[in-house]
Coordinates of C-alpha atoms in Angstrom, one line a residue:
X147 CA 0.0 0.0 0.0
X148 CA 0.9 3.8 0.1
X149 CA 2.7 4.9 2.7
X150 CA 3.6 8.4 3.5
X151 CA 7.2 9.5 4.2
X152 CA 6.8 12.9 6.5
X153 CA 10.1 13.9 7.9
X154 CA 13.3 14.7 5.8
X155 CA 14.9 11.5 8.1
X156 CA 11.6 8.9 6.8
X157 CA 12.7 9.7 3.5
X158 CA 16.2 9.3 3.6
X159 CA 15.5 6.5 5.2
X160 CA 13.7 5.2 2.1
X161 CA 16.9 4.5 0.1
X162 CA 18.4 2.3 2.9
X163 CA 15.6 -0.3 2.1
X164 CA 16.7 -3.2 -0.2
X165 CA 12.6 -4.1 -1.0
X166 CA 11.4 -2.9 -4.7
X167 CA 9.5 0.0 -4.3
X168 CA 8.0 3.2 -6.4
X169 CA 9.2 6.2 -4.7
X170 CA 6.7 9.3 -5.6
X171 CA 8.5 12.7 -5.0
X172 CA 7.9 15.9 -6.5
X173 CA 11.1 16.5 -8.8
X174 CA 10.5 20.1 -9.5
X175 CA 13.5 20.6 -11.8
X176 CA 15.5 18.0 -9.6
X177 CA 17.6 20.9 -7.8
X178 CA 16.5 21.2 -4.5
X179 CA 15.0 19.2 -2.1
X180 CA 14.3 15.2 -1.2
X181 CA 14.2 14.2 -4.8
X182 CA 18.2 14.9 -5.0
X183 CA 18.8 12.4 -2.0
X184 CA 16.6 9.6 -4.0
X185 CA 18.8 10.5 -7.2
X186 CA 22.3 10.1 -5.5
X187 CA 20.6 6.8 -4.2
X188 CA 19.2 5.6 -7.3
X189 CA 20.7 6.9 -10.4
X190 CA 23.3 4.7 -10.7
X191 CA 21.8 1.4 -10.5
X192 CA 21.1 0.0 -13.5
X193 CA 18.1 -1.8 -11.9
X194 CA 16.2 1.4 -11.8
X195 CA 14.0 3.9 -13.8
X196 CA 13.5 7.4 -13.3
X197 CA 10.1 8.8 -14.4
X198 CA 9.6 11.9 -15.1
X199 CA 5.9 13.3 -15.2
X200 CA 6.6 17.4 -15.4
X201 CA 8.4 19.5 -17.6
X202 CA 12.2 19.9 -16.9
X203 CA 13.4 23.8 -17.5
X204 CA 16.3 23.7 -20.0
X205 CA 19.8 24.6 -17.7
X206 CA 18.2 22.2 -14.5
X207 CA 19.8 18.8 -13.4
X208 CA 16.3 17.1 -14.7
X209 CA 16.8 18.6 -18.0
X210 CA 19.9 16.9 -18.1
X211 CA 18.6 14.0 -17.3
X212 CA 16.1 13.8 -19.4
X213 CA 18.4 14.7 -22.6
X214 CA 20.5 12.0 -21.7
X215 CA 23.3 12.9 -19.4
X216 CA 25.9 10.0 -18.8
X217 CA 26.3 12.1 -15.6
X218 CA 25.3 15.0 -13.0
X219 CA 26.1 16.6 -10.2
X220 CA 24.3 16.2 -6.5
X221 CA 25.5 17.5 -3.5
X222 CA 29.0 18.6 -5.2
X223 CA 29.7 14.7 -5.9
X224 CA 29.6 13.1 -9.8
X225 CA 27.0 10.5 -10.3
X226 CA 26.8 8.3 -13.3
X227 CA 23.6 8.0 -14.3
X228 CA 23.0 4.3 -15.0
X229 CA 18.9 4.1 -14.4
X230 CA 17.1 3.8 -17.2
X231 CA 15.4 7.5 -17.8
X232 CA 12.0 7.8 -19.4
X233 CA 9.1 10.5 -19.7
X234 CA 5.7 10.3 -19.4
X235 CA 3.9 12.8 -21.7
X236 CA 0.9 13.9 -21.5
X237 CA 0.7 15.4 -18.0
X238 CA 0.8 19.1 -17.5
X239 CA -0.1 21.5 -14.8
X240 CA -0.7 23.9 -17.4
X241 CA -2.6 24.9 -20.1
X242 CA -1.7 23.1 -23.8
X243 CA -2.3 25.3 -27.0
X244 CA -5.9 25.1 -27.2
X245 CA -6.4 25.6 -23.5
X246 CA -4.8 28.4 -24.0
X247 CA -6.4 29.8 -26.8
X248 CA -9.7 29.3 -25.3
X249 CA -9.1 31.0 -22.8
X250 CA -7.9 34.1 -24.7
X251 CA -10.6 34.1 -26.8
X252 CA -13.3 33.7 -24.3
X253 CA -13.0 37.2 -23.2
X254 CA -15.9 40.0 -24.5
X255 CA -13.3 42.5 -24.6
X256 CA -10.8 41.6 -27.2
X257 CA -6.7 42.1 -25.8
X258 CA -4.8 45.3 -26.4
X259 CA -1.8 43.0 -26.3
X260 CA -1.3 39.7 -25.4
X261 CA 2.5 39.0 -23.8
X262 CA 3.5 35.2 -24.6
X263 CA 6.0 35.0 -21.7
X264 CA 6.9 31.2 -21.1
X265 CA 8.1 28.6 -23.2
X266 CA 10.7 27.5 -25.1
X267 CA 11.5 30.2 -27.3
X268 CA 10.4 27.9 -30.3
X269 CA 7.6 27.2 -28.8
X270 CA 6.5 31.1 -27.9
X271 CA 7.4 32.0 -30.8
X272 CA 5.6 29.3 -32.8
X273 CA 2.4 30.7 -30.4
X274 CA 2.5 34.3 -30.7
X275 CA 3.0 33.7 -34.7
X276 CA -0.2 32.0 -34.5
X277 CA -2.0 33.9 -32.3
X278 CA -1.3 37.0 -34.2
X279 CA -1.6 35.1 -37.6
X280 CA -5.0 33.3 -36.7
X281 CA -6.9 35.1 -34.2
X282 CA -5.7 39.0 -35.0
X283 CA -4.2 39.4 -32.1
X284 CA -1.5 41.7 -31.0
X285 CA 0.9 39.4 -29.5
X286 CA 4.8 39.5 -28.4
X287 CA 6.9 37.5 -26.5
X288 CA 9.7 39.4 -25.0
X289 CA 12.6 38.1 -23.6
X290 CA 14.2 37.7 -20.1
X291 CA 14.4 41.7 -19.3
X292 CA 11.8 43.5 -21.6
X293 CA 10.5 46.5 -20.0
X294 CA 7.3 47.3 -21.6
X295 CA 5.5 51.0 -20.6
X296 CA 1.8 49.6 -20.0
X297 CA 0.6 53.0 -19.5
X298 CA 2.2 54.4 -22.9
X299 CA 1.5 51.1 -24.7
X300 CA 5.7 50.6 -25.9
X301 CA 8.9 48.7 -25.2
X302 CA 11.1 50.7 -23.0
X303 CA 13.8 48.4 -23.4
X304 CA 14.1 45.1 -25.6
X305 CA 16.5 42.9 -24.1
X306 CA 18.4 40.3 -25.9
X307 CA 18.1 36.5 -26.0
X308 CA 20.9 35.1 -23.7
X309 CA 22.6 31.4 -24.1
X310 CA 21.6 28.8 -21.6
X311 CA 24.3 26.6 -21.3
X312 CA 22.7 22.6 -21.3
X313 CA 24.2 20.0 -20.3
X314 CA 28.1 19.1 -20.6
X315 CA 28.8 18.2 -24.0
X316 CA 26.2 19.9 -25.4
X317 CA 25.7 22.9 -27.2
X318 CA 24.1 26.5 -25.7
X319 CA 20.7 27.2 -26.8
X320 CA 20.1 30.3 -28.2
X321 CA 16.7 32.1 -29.0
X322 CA 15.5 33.7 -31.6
X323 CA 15.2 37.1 -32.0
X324 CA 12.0 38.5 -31.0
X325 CA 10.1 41.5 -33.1
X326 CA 8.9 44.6 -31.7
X327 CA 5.9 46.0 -30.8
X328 CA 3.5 48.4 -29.4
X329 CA -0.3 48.6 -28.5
X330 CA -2.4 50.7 -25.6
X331 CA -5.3 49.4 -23.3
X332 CA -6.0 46.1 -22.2
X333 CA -2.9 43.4 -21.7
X334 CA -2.8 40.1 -21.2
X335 CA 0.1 37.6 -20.1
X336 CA -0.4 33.9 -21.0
X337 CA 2.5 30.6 -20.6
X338 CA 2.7 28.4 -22.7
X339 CA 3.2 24.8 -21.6
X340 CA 7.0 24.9 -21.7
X341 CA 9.8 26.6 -20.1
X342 CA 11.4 29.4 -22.1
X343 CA 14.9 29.4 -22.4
X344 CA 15.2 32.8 -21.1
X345 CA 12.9 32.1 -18.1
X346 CA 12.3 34.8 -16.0
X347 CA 11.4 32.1 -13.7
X348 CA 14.9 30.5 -13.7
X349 CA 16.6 34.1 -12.5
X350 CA 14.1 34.5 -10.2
X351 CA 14.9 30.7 -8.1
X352 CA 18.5 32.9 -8.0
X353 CA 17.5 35.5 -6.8
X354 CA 15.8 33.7 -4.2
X355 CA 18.4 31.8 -3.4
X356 CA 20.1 34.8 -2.8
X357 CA 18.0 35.5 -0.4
X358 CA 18.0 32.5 1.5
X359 CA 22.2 33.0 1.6
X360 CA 21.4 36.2 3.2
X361 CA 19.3 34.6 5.8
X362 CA 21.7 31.8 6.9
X363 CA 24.2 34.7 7.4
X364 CA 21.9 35.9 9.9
X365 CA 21.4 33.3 11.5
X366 CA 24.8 32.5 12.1
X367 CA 26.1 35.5 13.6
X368 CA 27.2 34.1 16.7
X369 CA 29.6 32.0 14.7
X370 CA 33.3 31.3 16.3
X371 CA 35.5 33.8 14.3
X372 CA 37.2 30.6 13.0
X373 CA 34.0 29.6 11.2
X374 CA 33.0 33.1 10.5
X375 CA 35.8 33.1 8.1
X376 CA 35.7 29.8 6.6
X377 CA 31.8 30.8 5.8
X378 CA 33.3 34.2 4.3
X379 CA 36.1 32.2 2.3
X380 CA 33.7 29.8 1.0
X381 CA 30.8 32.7 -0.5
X382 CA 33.7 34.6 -1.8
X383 CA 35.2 31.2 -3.7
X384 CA 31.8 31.0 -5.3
X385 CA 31.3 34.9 -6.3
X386 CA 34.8 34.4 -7.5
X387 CA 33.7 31.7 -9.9
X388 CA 30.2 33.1 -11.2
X389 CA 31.6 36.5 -11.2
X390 CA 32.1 36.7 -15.3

């Protein structure tokens, strides 16, 4: 039968039973949390399958994965990923295409603009073309740092499609360029049912981790001075190595 694994310690302890089981955790992108202990424990025996039921945001460990990785990185250790890696399709906790596009079209007041903002950039741009092709609409997907006036109805500042670097081995993704445009009144954000490659979403799990960084500092003021610095020495190693 099911049976529920509350505390962080119940599920570690999961991994330490030899009995064939199916272990249900949410993955999220596999980059935080008690998925990445039943990964360490799991992906390299050959015995296994990982199933993946969400989308996996191109740049995450479960994109990786899911593109074939011989290997990835948990808890600053290498592990080969032997398990045999499949996907089921199908299941989404958004909207697909014509979701979507019901939705948009069910309001009485038609869009001033509509603001395709996540997806692959293939797949936003594939939607916006339609949208604006099929159903007249004034649509745009902007990239990663697009400031749009809403009150003037125009792009303050386009910003660029940026790289996202995939797996090792494999080549940086790059999105197309996106065209301009303006429109006043009513706007309307939609996502699509993938993650764009320039994801506000992505920067914004940074930023928050950021954040969380800051916290533990606080936390840990009354630190020996000994630990203090090993603390400092180890946030400055890792400035020193994103700091591009």
């Amino acid at each position: 039968g099911l049976r529920l694994a509350i505390t962080p310690d119940e599920s570690r302890a999961i991994n330490f039973d030899p009995r064939p089981k199916v272990i249900l955790s949410a993955s999220g992108m596999c980059d935080a949390g008690r998925i990445k202990h039943h990964l360490k424990h799991n992906l390299w025996r050959p015995e296994c399958t990982i199933l993946f039921v969400g989308y996996q945001a191109v740049g995450t460990p479960g994109r990786s994965l899911v593109d074939g990785a011989d290997h990835i990185k948990l808890f600053g250790e290498t592990v080969d990923v032997r398990a045999r890696i499949e996907k089921l399709e199908g299941l989404s906790g958004h909207a697909d295409k014509n979701g979507l596009i019901r939705w948009v079209s069910a309001f009485e007041e038609k869009p001033a603009k509509v603001f395709v903002v996540h997806g692959e950039d293939v797949v936003a741009k594939s939607f916006t073309e339609c949208l604006q092709k099929e159903y007249r609409l004034d649509a745009y997907a902007p990239y990663s740092g697009t400031e749009f006036d809403l009150a003037r109805g125009e792009i303050i500042y386009e910003a660029p499609p940026v790289p996202v670097k995939k797996a090792e081995g494999m080549p940086a993704i790059l999105g197309a360029d996106p065209a301009s445009a303006k429109g006043t009144g009513r706007y309307l954000a939609i996502g699509s049912s993938a993650g764009r490659t320039a994801d506000r979403s992505v920067f914004a799990r940074l930023l928050a981790a950021g954040e969380r960084l800051l916290a533990v500092i606080g936390k840990n003021k009354g630190l020996s001075n000994k630990d203090l610095g090993k603390f400092a020495d180890q946030i400055h190693a890792l400035a020193d190595k994103w700091d591009r």
